[in-house]
Amino acid sequence: MPDYETLRLIWWLILGALLIGFALMDGFDLGVGATFRFIGRSDEERRALLESIEPVWDGNQVWFILAGGAVFAAWPLLYAASFSGLYLAMFLLLVALILRPVGFIFRNKIHDPRWRNSWDWALTIGGAVPALLFGVAFGNLFLGLPLEFDALQRPMFSGGFFGLLHPFALLAGLVSLAMLIMHGSAYAALKVGEPMSRRAAALGGWAALVFVACFALAGAWVANIGGHTITSGVDALGPSNPLAKHVAVAPGAWLGNFRAHAALWLVPAMAVTGALLAATLLRSGRAGLALVASGAAVAGTILTAGIALFPFLMPSSTHPDQGLTVWDASSSARTLGIMLIAVLVLLPIVLAYTAWVFRVLRGRITLESVRQHTGLY
Amino acid sequence: MIDLSVVALSRTQFALTALYHFLFVPLTLGLSMILVIMEAVYVMTGREIWKRMTQFWGMLFGINFAMGVATGITMEFQFGTNWAYYSHYVGDIFGAPLALEGLMAFFLESTFVGLFFFGWERLSKVGHLIVTALVALGSSLSALWILIANAWMQHPVGAQFNEQTMRMELSSFSAVLLNPVAQAKFVHTVAAGYVVGSVFVLAVSAWYLLRGRNVEIARRSLAVAASFGLACSLSVVVLGDESGYLASENQKMKIAAIEAEWHTERAPAGFTVFGIPDDVAHTTHDELKVPWVLGLIATRSADEPVLGIFDLVARARTRIASGIEAHAALTVLRAHPQDAAARALFEEHRDDLGYGLLLLRYVDDPAHATAAQIEAAAWSTVPDVAVLFWCFRVMVGIGLLLILLFATAFYLSARHRFERHRWFLRAAFLALPLPWIAAELGWIVAEYGRQPWAIDGVLPTFLGASPVPASSIALSLCGFVIFYSALAAVDVYLLTRMIRRGPDGLGYWPEGDARARL
């Protein structure tokens, strides 16, 4: 088994992989959810768009649930501090996420247009709100959260819900909303028939450009935000104690990792290139390749944020020394080791059957096929 | 000092959302298995009616499944949002089964459930049956991991406190997996879920037969539910989770409270059929006892006594005294890690640290606790006796009633005589809410009976709560009550509407009436 430091690093990579998995998989159905009401103009068109994600959204969402479970198992302090610290934001996210399973299943059961229109709005909220909130959460990580620990080592927060709505955090929210709309539109362009496919491609092209603009703006802004650097007191092989280190805060420090390793600039470059490529490919009607390019943009964006923050998981704005990092907020080496084995054995199996399910479901959902739909779902 | 109003609000919210979630979980567990049985008959016989049964019950399954998924996300979040200190204190152990649930069970269930609905034309008969079976396997596996996590709260094996990180850490993963309480709980809970599914199918089919509608589908469904339900209801009671009750002090306290046994009786103890437990006077009025029965059930022996509440409180008192030493030694160790005397003292008392923490409810430093506070803490280890006593009895009563119902159904189904016995069909329909009541009461016995502990003997519930403002929790609690009530109303409306339309009225099968023999 690798040593404790390596295990912690591996788990940081696994967390990144799970978040990317979530953004790639659930990302497209959140994106379709946020936009299907506007891309689809009649009930049949909307049903076709929904049917492109109905069989797969639930499995996709498990990436998110698993990321939550993995944070609980591998970074219990992060799980405790982030979920309780963002209490009302989490509640809002929950309400939006709860609307999705019931919305998908309930919508088609009754033909009444008011019933369907209500659920369409519920699904729109269920797609757009999480897409926005995930970005706001990441934005707040860059700003730091008002976190400290009391004598019992309970995580305490001094900020409220509205403190999270800093302009930079809102910009980060726009980045993720535009990114997932781009990704969802590329998926819809590939999976549904005309005329929805054409409209999705057009929307996706615009979303990609908005994404690139917001991403670049956020990058320039980060260069001026106070970034955190560990100056002393961290033992990457020692027990997890977030109270032992010293942290310096300086503008632009979030770009420190990129300055130290210039090759890392390729990652944000991948995000921008991917999105520009996706916009071009969507315009020329090559939706399959566009989906791949937008996937690269999604992965590049999350990696960019992760690299910038590394080794911080959740910086503290009020008590920078007490921020949570990869080295001092993890589970024990035993738990990390056992869970690593579980991931190495089980995740390939999950990927294999997920790929099989997508293969079985291959092909476009056209208006014709929606008309033959049995209505069982 | 701990803000007890925050604790009360978080406990209320967790209890309500968990009980609400468990309205849908057992039906998902049970119906998914029944779908596998029905579809297996379809694959073996090739008769179209069994496919329609699978699709019709599958459509109802889908409505319920959505509610289960939706309310399950809340549960996954809530440990972090409302029980932050709990998450930090035991996440090293407790987080693992939750993550494994995602990896092994949720992915399986959620990835294949889409194909269950959309795969009928895309897969072979056997292929689709495998998909249905994987959905059912996924839901039962999910229950397995959740119950391993829950059993660890009832009986925390394979873990030790680490004073450097101020939390419990895993010492033996296999001990957590093979926890005897988990095994008993898994069989009991999953079988109870299968009973809920069986009663649902039984009651709805009985209603169709009473109305003379969807007769062919209803008859066959009734037969499936009768035999599956009989086997499962017997398992729930016979393999009930009483075997786990002697595993730890808290579990012993739970059984003493369930039986309202204030004083240890000479073995084998009698079983109290009726009585009015009095939590203030610490006695039970108007007791009616059957000699020997409790001792035989609980200890499976004729000479081992079942400990009474007074004796268990006396034990708690001793452990609190030891816990005060542990807490004092820990405080010294935190400041001076090299202090050998404090180390030795901590090692001696470390298993009782949790009992020392019980005092934090009354005093900031347990070392300064008065005799009265220690006495109050010792008695705080007794759960609400009257609630446990009655919840348990009603649950068991319903369990026995359901065995009777399924035995009758099985007998009638073997003789093909449902329609002639309308009294039975009416009884079967009226039984619809019973298994849900029993399942909810079962969780109240298990979790309310675990109080005052979040983790038995390790972490008191009040200490586990997040230090979130009470106003935020009040807001989310109100939000949940309103949002969940609205969802429940829509869910019940939709389910009754789809059931009323019935398989014949859905129009899924344009080639003809499902009533025709196929």
PDB file of N, CA, C and O in Angstrom, chain A residues 50-112:
ATOM      1  N   LEU A  50     -36.687  15.264 -23.527  1.00  0.00           N
ATOM      2  CA  LEU A  50     -36.649  14.607 -22.226  1.00  0.00           C
ATOM      3  C   LEU A  50     -36.290  13.132 -22.380  1.00  0.00           C
ATOM      4  O   LEU A  50     -35.544  12.570 -21.581  1.00  0.00           O
ATOM      5  N   GLU A  51     -36.840  12.510 -23.450  1.00  0.00           N
ATOM      6  CA  GLU A  51     -36.582  11.085 -23.604  1.00  0.00           C
ATOM      7  C   GLU A  51     -35.107  10.803 -23.882  1.00  0.00           C
ATOM      8  O   GLU A  51     -34.629   9.688 -23.685  1.00  0.00           O
ATOM      9  N   SER A  52     -34.391  11.816 -24.352  1.00  0.00           N
ATOM     10  CA  SER A  52     -32.966  11.587 -24.585  1.00  0.00           C
ATOM     11  C   SER A  52     -32.198  11.466 -23.264  1.00  0.00           C
ATOM     12  O   SER A  52     -31.120  10.890 -23.219  1.00  0.00           O
ATOM     13  N   ILE A  53     -32.758  12.002 -22.183  1.00  0.00           N
ATOM     14  CA  ILE A  53     -32.042  11.888 -20.900  1.00  0.00           C
ATOM     15  C   ILE A  53     -32.770  11.022 -19.879  1.00  0.00           C
ATOM     16  O   ILE A  53     -32.165  10.579 -18.903  1.00  0.00           O
ATOM     17  N   GLU A  54     -34.074  10.763 -20.087  1.00  0.00           N
ATOM     18  CA  GLU A  54     -34.836  10.010 -19.084  1.00  0.00           C
ATOM     19  C   GLU A  54     -34.221   8.660 -18.713  1.00  0.00           C
ATOM     20  O   GLU A  54     -34.164   8.323 -17.533  1.00  0.00           O
ATOM     21  N   PRO A  55     -33.750   7.874 -19.678  1.00  0.00           N
ATOM     22  CA  PRO A  55     -33.230   6.556 -19.277  1.00  0.00           C
ATOM     23  C   PRO A  55     -31.884   6.630 -18.556  1.00  0.00           C
ATOM     24  O   PRO A  55     -31.478   5.652 -17.955  1.00  0.00           O
ATOM     25  N   VAL A  56     -31.183   7.758 -18.618  1.00  0.00           N
ATOM     26  CA  VAL A  56     -29.807   7.766 -18.114  1.00  0.00           C
ATOM     27  C   VAL A  56     -29.539   8.766 -16.987  1.00  0.00           C
ATOM     28  O   VAL A  56     -28.525   8.675 -16.297  1.00  0.00           O
ATOM     29  N   TRP A  57     -30.444   9.718 -16.748  1.00  0.00           N
ATOM     30  CA  TRP A  57     -30.113  10.776 -15.772  1.00  0.00           C
ATOM     31  C   TRP A  57     -29.873  10.199 -14.392  1.00  0.00           C
ATOM     32  O   TRP A  57     -29.016  10.686 -13.654  1.00  0.00           O
ATOM     33  N   ASP A  58     -30.622   9.134 -14.036  1.00  0.00           N
ATOM     34  CA  ASP A  58     -30.537   8.617 -12.669  1.00  0.00           C
ATOM     35  C   ASP A  58     -29.164   8.010 -12.411  1.00  0.00           C
ATOM     36  O   ASP A  58     -28.529   8.272 -11.392  1.00  0.00           O
ATOM     37  N   GLY A  59     -28.699   7.215 -13.380  1.00  0.00           N
ATOM     38  CA  GLY A  59     -27.352   6.670 -13.244  1.00  0.00           C
ATOM     39  C   GLY A  59     -26.313   7.788 -13.232  1.00  0.00           C
ATOM     40  O   GLY A  59     -25.346   7.739 -12.458  1.00  0.00           O
ATOM     41  N   ASN A  60     -26.514   8.802 -14.062  1.00  0.00           N
ATOM     42  CA  ASN A  60     -25.565   9.928 -14.103  1.00  0.00           C
ATOM     43  C   ASN A  60     -25.479  10.630 -12.755  1.00  0.00           C
ATOM     44  O   ASN A  60     -24.408  11.045 -12.315  1.00  0.00           O
ATOM     45  N   GLN A  61     -26.638  10.777 -12.105  1.00  0.00           N
ATOM     46  CA  GLN A  61     -26.667  11.519 -10.854  1.00  0.00           C
ATOM     47  C   GLN A  61     -25.878  10.801  -9.765  1.00  0.00           C
ATOM     48  O   GLN A  61     -25.435  11.419  -8.800  1.00  0.00           O
ATOM     49  N   VAL A  62     -25.720   9.472  -9.919  1.00  0.00           N
ATOM     50  CA  VAL A  62     -24.971   8.741  -8.897  1.00  0.00           C
ATOM     51  C   VAL A  62     -23.529   9.241  -8.814  1.00  0.00           C
ATOM     52  O   VAL A  62     -22.902   9.161  -7.767  1.00  0.00           O
ATOM     53  N   TRP A  63     -23.016   9.808  -9.911  1.00  0.00           N
ATOM     54  CA  TRP A  63     -21.666  10.390  -9.843  1.00  0.00           C
ATOM     55  C   TRP A  63     -21.608  11.468  -8.778  1.00  0.00           C
ATOM     56  O   TRP A  63     -20.612  11.617  -8.068  1.00  0.00           O
ATOM     57  N   PHE A  64     -22.687  12.238  -8.692  1.00  0.00           N
ATOM     58  CA  PHE A  64     -22.742  13.284  -7.674  1.00  0.00           C
ATOM     59  C   PHE A  64     -22.876  12.682  -6.275  1.00  0.00           C
ATOM     60  O   PHE A  64     -22.157  13.051  -5.345  1.00  0.00           O
ATOM     61  N   ILE A  65     -23.811  11.723  -6.152  1.00  0.00           N
ATOM     62  CA  ILE A  65     -24.026  11.072  -4.857  1.00  0.00           C
ATOM     63  C   ILE A  65     -22.712  10.421  -4.410  1.00  0.00           C
ATOM     64  O   ILE A  65     -22.315  10.505  -3.249  1.00  0.00           O
ATOM     65  N   LEU A  66     -22.031   9.772  -5.363  1.00  0.00           N
ATOM     66  CA  LEU A  66     -20.785   9.085  -5.015  1.00  0.00           C
ATOM     67  C   LEU A  66     -19.701  10.085  -4.624  1.00  0.00           C
ATOM     68  O   LEU A  66     -18.930   9.849  -3.691  1.00  0.00           O
ATOM     69  N   ALA A  67     -19.657  11.224  -5.337  1.00  0.00           N
ATOM     70  CA  ALA A  67     -18.669  12.235  -4.955  1.00  0.00           C
ATOM     71  C   ALA A  67     -18.938  12.679  -3.520  1.00  0.00           C
ATOM     72  O   ALA A  67     -18.007  12.804  -2.715  1.00  0.00           O
ATOM     73  N   GLY A  68     -20.206  12.869  -3.171  1.00  0.00           N
ATOM     74  CA  GLY A  68     -20.563  13.215  -1.792  1.00  0.00           C
ATOM     75  C   GLY A  68     -20.125  12.131  -0.826  1.00  0.00           C
ATOM     76  O   GLY A  68     -19.499  12.407   0.205  1.00  0.00           O
ATOM     77  N   GLY A  69     -20.422  10.863  -1.163  1.00  0.00           N
ATOM     78  CA  GLY A  69     -20.038   9.746  -0.298  1.00  0.00           C
ATOM     79  C   GLY A  69     -18.527   9.625  -0.176  1.00  0.00           C
ATOM     80  O   GLY A  69     -17.997   9.347   0.905  1.00  0.00           O
ATOM     81  N   ALA A  70     -17.821   9.884  -1.278  1.00  0.00           N
ATOM     82  CA  ALA A  70     -16.363   9.780  -1.252  1.00  0.00           C
ATOM     83  C   ALA A  70     -15.756  10.879  -0.392  1.00  0.00           C
ATOM     84  O   ALA A  70     -14.787  10.655   0.338  1.00  0.00           O
ATOM     85  N   VAL A  71     -16.347  12.088  -0.453  1.00  0.00           N
ATOM     86  CA  VAL A  71     -15.865  13.166   0.416  1.00  0.00           C
ATOM     87  C   VAL A  71     -16.101  12.780   1.877  1.00  0.00           C
ATOM     88  O   VAL A  71     -15.225  12.963   2.733  1.00  0.00           O
ATOM     89  N   PHE A  72     -17.256  12.202   2.160  1.00  0.00           N
ATOM     90  CA  PHE A  72     -17.567  11.757   3.525  1.00  0.00           C
ATOM     91  C   PHE A  72     -16.516  10.738   4.001  1.00  0.00           C
ATOM     92  O   PHE A  72     -15.961  10.847   5.097  1.00  0.00           O
ATOM     93  N   ALA A  73     -16.225   9.755   3.157  1.00  0.00           N
ATOM     94  CA  ALA A  73     -15.320   8.680   3.570  1.00  0.00           C
ATOM     95  C   ALA A  73     -13.862   9.132   3.577  1.00  0.00           C
ATOM     96  O   ALA A  73     -13.089   8.725   4.438  1.00  0.00           O
ATOM     97  N   ALA A  74     -13.460   9.945   2.612  1.00  0.00           N
ATOM     98  CA  ALA A  74     -12.037  10.267   2.476  1.00  0.00           C
ATOM     99  C   ALA A  74     -11.670  11.603   3.102  1.00  0.00           C
ATOM    100  O   ALA A  74     -10.532  11.794   3.526  1.00  0.00           O
ATOM    101  N   TRP A  75     -12.615  12.562   3.155  1.00  0.00           N
ATOM    102  CA  TRP A  75     -12.336  13.888   3.721  1.00  0.00           C
ATOM    103  C   TRP A  75     -13.463  14.270   4.663  1.00  0.00           C
ATOM    104  O   TRP A  75     -14.202  15.225   4.388  1.00  0.00           O
ATOM    105  N   PRO A  76     -13.638  13.528   5.772  1.00  0.00           N
ATOM    106  CA  PRO A  76     -14.791  13.777   6.643  1.00  0.00           C
ATOM    107  C   PRO A  76     -14.886  15.233   7.103  1.00  0.00           C
ATOM    108  O   PRO A  76     -15.987  15.783   7.191  1.00  0.00           O
ATOM    109  N   LEU A  77     -13.746  15.859   7.374  1.00  0.00           N
ATOM    110  CA  LEU A  77     -13.785  17.249   7.828  1.00  0.00           C
ATOM    111  C   LEU A  77     -14.319  18.173   6.731  1.00  0.00           C
ATOM    112  O   LEU A  77     -15.049  19.124   6.998  1.00  0.00           O
ATOM    113  N   LEU A  78     -13.941  17.895   5.503  1.00  0.00           N
ATOM    114  CA  LEU A  78     -14.419  18.701   4.376  1.00  0.00           C
ATOM    115  C   LEU A  78     -15.923  18.521   4.216  1.00  0.00           C
ATOM    116  O   LEU A  78     -16.666  19.481   4.013  1.00  0.00           O
ATOM    117  N   TYR A  79     -16.353  17.257   4.311  1.00  0.00           N
ATOM    118  CA  TYR A  79     -17.793  16.958   4.212  1.00  0.00           C
ATOM    119  C   TYR A  79     -18.547  17.710   5.301  1.00  0.00           C
ATOM    120  O   TYR A  79     -19.544  18.386   5.032  1.00  0.00           O
ATOM    121  N   ALA A  80     -18.044  17.623   6.541  1.00  0.00           N
ATOM    122  CA  ALA A  80     -18.717  18.266   7.668  1.00  0.00           C
ATOM    123  C   ALA A  80     -18.735  19.784   7.493  1.00  0.00           C
ATOM    124  O   ALA A  80     -19.771  20.429   7.648  1.00  0.00           O
ATOM    125  N   ALA A  81     -17.585  20.358   7.150  1.00  0.00           N
ATOM    126  CA  ALA A  81     -17.487  21.813   7.090  1.00  0.00           C
ATOM    127  C   ALA A  81     -18.262  22.374   5.907  1.00  0.00           C
ATOM    128  O   ALA A  81     -18.981  23.366   6.034  1.00  0.00           O
ATOM    129  N   SER A  82     -18.153  21.744   4.727  1.00  0.00           N
ATOM    130  CA  SER A  82     -18.799  22.329   3.558  1.00  0.00           C
ATOM    131  C   SER A  82     -20.320  22.192   3.635  1.00  0.00           C
ATOM    132  O   SER A  82     -21.047  23.145   3.389  1.00  0.00           O
ATOM    133  N   PHE A  83     -20.803  21.016   4.010  1.00  0.00           N
ATOM    134  CA  PHE A  83     -22.256  20.827   4.013  1.00  0.00           C
ATOM    135  C   PHE A  83     -22.930  21.668   5.094  1.00  0.00           C
ATOM    136  O   PHE A  83     -24.004  22.214   4.873  1.00  0.00           O
ATOM    137  N   SER A  84     -22.314  21.769   6.300  1.00  0.00           N
ATOM    138  CA  SER A  84     -22.960  22.554   7.347  1.00  0.00           C
ATOM    139  C   SER A  84     -22.729  24.046   7.118  1.00  0.00           C
ATOM    140  O   SER A  84     -23.609  24.859   7.370  1.00  0.00           O
ATOM    141  N   GLY A  85     -21.537  24.397   6.601  1.00  0.00           N
ATOM    142  CA  GLY A  85     -21.233  25.807   6.387  1.00  0.00           C
ATOM    143  C   GLY A  85     -22.111  26.423   5.312  1.00  0.00           C
ATOM    144  O   GLY A  85     -22.474  27.593   5.379  1.00  0.00           O
ATOM    145  N   LEU A  86     -22.455  25.623   4.300  1.00  0.00           N
ATOM    146  CA  LEU A  86     -23.291  26.137   3.204  1.00  0.00           C
ATOM    147  C   LEU A  86     -24.736  25.702   3.403  1.00  0.00           C
ATOM    148  O   LEU A  86     -25.433  25.352   2.449  1.00  0.00           O
ATOM    149  N   TYR A  87     -25.180  25.728   4.665  1.00  0.00           N
ATOM    150  CA  TYR A  87     -26.444  25.072   5.030  1.00  0.00           C
ATOM    151  C   TYR A  87     -27.621  25.433   4.109  1.00  0.00           C
ATOM    152  O   TYR A  87     -28.226  24.558   3.494  1.00  0.00           O
ATOM    153  N   LEU A  88     -27.924  26.719   3.997  1.00  0.00           N
ATOM    154  CA  LEU A  88     -29.121  27.087   3.228  1.00  0.00           C
ATOM    155  C   LEU A  88     -28.910  26.895   1.726  1.00  0.00           C
ATOM    156  O   LEU A  88     -29.847  26.548   1.000  1.00  0.00           O
ATOM    157  N   ALA A  89     -27.660  27.093   1.255  1.00  0.00           N
ATOM    158  CA  ALA A  89     -27.382  26.836  -0.158  1.00  0.00           C
ATOM    159  C   ALA A  89     -27.600  25.353  -0.464  1.00  0.00           C
ATOM    160  O   ALA A  89     -28.152  24.991  -1.506  1.00  0.00           O
ATOM    161  N   MET A  90     -27.189  24.499   0.472  1.00  0.00           N
ATOM    162  CA  MET A  90     -27.389  23.057   0.297  1.00  0.00           C
ATOM    163  C   MET A  90     -28.876  22.722   0.263  1.00  0.00           C
ATOM    164  O   MET A  90     -29.314  21.856  -0.497  1.00  0.00           O
ATOM    165  N   PHE A  91     -29.642  23.402   1.105  1.00  0.00           N
ATOM    166  CA  PHE A  91     -31.084  23.150   1.121  1.00  0.00           C
ATOM    167  C   PHE A  91     -31.703  23.515  -0.233  1.00  0.00           C
ATOM    168  O   PHE A  91     -32.505  22.767  -0.796  1.00  0.00           O
ATOM    169  N   LEU A  92     -31.270  24.666  -0.756  1.00  0.00           N
ATOM    170  CA  LEU A  92     -31.752  25.103  -2.066  1.00  0.00           C
ATOM    171  C   LEU A  92     -31.385  24.081  -3.149  1.00  0.00           C
ATOM    172  O   LEU A  92     -32.208  23.709  -4.000  1.00  0.00           O
ATOM    173  N   LEU A  93     -30.138  23.610  -3.099  1.00  0.00           N
ATOM    174  CA  LEU A  93     -29.669  22.608  -4.056  1.00  0.00           C
ATOM    175  C   LEU A  93     -30.516  21.337  -3.956  1.00  0.00           C
ATOM    176  O   LEU A  93     -30.920  20.756  -4.966  1.00  0.00           O
ATOM    177  N   LEU A  94     -30.810  20.936  -2.710  1.00  0.00           N
ATOM    178  CA  LEU A  94     -31.605  19.731  -2.484  1.00  0.00           C
ATOM    179  C   LEU A  94     -32.989  19.853  -3.109  1.00  0.00           C
ATOM    180  O   LEU A  94     -33.448  18.929  -3.792  1.00  0.00           O
ATOM    181  N   VAL A  95     -33.632  20.986  -2.870  1.00  0.00           N
ATOM    182  CA  VAL A  95     -34.981  21.175  -3.416  1.00  0.00           C
ATOM    183  C   VAL A  95     -34.932  21.047  -4.937  1.00  0.00           C
ATOM    184  O   VAL A  95     -35.752  20.355  -5.543  1.00  0.00           O
ATOM    185  N   ALA A  96     -33.910  21.688  -5.546  1.00  0.00           N
ATOM    186  CA  ALA A  96     -33.797  21.623  -7.000  1.00  0.00           C
ATOM    187  C   ALA A  96     -33.549  20.181  -7.453  1.00  0.00           C
ATOM    188  O   ALA A  96     -34.148  19.708  -8.424  1.00  0.00           O
ATOM    189  N   LEU A  97     -32.682  19.467  -6.738  1.00  0.00           N
ATOM    190  CA  LEU A  97     -32.369  18.096  -7.147  1.00  0.00           C
ATOM    191  C   LEU A  97     -33.553  17.151  -6.920  1.00  0.00           C
ATOM    192  O   LEU A  97     -33.709  16.171  -7.640  1.00  0.00           O
ATOM    193  N   ILE A  98     -34.373  17.447  -5.909  1.00  0.00           N
ATOM    194  CA  ILE A  98     -35.525  16.589  -5.632  1.00  0.00           C
ATOM    195  C   ILE A  98     -36.584  16.742  -6.724  1.00  0.00           C
ATOM    196  O   ILE A  98     -37.315  15.806  -7.041  1.00  0.00           O
ATOM    197  N   LEU A  99     -36.648  17.936  -7.325  1.00  0.00           N
ATOM    198  CA  LEU A  99     -37.648  18.159  -8.371  1.00  0.00           C
ATOM    199  C   LEU A  99     -37.401  17.279  -9.591  1.00  0.00           C
ATOM    200  O   LEU A  99     -38.322  16.978 -10.344  1.00  0.00           O
ATOM    201  N   ARG A 100     -36.135  16.863  -9.784  1.00  0.00           N
ATOM    202  CA  ARG A 100     -35.826  16.138 -11.021  1.00  0.00           C
ATOM    203  C   ARG A 100     -36.438  14.735 -11.074  1.00  0.00           C
ATOM    204  O   ARG A 100     -37.186  14.434 -12.019  1.00  0.00           O
ATOM    205  N   PRO A 101     -36.118  13.824 -10.095  1.00  0.00           N
ATOM    206  CA  PRO A 101     -36.664  12.468 -10.234  1.00  0.00           C
ATOM    207  C   PRO A 101     -38.176  12.471 -10.374  1.00  0.00           C
ATOM    208  O   PRO A 101     -38.725  11.783 -11.252  1.00  0.00           O
ATOM    209  N   VAL A 102     -38.869  13.259  -9.539  1.00  0.00           N
ATOM    210  CA  VAL A 102     -40.330  13.253  -9.620  1.00  0.00           C
ATOM    211  C   VAL A 102     -40.786  13.915 -10.920  1.00  0.00           C
ATOM    212  O   VAL A 102     -41.730  13.447 -11.560  1.00  0.00           O
ATOM    213  N   GLY A 103     -40.105  14.980 -11.330  1.00  0.00           N
ATOM    214  CA  GLY A 103     -40.487  15.658 -12.566  1.00  0.00           C
ATOM    215  C   GLY A 103     -40.451  14.721 -13.763  1.00  0.00           C
ATOM    216  O   GLY A 103     -41.405  14.638 -14.532  1.00  0.00           O
ATOM    217  N   PHE A 104     -39.345  14.006 -13.914  1.00  0.00           N
ATOM    218  CA  PHE A 104     -39.209  13.093 -15.052  1.00  0.00           C
ATOM    219  C   PHE A 104     -40.326  12.052 -15.064  1.00  0.00           C
ATOM    220  O   PHE A 104     -40.934  11.775 -16.089  1.00  0.00           O
ATOM    221  N   ILE A 105     -40.559  11.433 -13.907  1.00  0.00           N
ATOM    222  CA  ILE A 105     -41.511  10.322 -13.850  1.00  0.00           C
ATOM    223  C   ILE A 105     -42.958  10.807 -13.890  1.00  0.00           C
ATOM    224  O   ILE A 105     -43.823  10.180 -14.506  1.00  0.00           O
ATOM    225  N   PHE A 106     -43.241  11.939 -13.219  1.00  0.00           N
ATOM    226  CA  PHE A 106     -44.633  12.367 -13.100  1.00  0.00           C
ATOM    227  C   PHE A 106     -45.150  13.029 -14.385  1.00  0.00           C
ATOM    228  O   PHE A 106     -46.298  12.881 -14.754  1.00  0.00           O
ATOM    229  N   ARG A 107     -44.265  13.770 -15.062  1.00  0.00           N
ATOM    230  CA  ARG A 107     -44.688  14.626 -16.159  1.00  0.00           C
ATOM    231  C   ARG A 107     -45.572  13.931 -17.193  1.00  0.00           C
ATOM    232  O   ARG A 107     -46.674  14.396 -17.504  1.00  0.00           O
ATOM    233  N   ASN A 108     -45.094  12.811 -17.717  1.00  0.00           N
ATOM    234  CA  ASN A 108     -45.778  12.188 -18.848  1.00  0.00           C
ATOM    235  C   ASN A 108     -47.017  11.392 -18.473  1.00  0.00           C
ATOM    236  O   ASN A 108     -47.744  10.931 -19.339  1.00  0.00           O
ATOM    237  N   LYS A 109     -47.250  11.221 -17.156  1.00  0.00           N
ATOM    238  CA  LYS A 109     -48.344  10.343 -16.742  1.00  0.00           C
ATOM    239  C   LYS A 109     -49.728  10.961 -17.015  1.00  0.00           C
ATOM    240  O   LYS A 109     -50.708  10.240 -17.136  1.00  0.00           O
ATOM    241  N   ILE A 110     -49.789  12.277 -17.062  1.00  0.00           N
ATOM    242  CA  ILE A 110     -51.086  12.946 -17.245  1.00  0.00           C
ATOM    243  C   ILE A 110     -50.967  13.900 -18.434  1.00  0.00           C
ATOM    244  O   ILE A 110     -49.947  14.585 -18.586  1.00  0.00           O
ATOM    245  N   HIS A 111     -52.030  13.930 -19.273  1.00  0.00           N
ATOM    246  CA  HIS A 111     -51.924  14.692 -20.526  1.00  0.00           C
ATOM    247  C   HIS A 111     -52.232  16.171 -20.378  1.00  0.00           C
ATOM    248  O   HIS A 111     -51.927  16.948 -21.261  1.00  0.00           O
ATOM    249  N   ASP A 112     -52.868  16.547 -19.264  1.00  0.00           N
ATOM    250  CA  ASP A 112     -53.261  17.940 -19.051  1.00  0.00           C
ATOM    251  C   ASP A 112     -52.089  18.897 -19.276  1.00  0.00           C
ATOM    252  O   ASP A 112     -51.035  18.748 -18.677  1.00  0.00           O
TER     253      ASP A 112
END
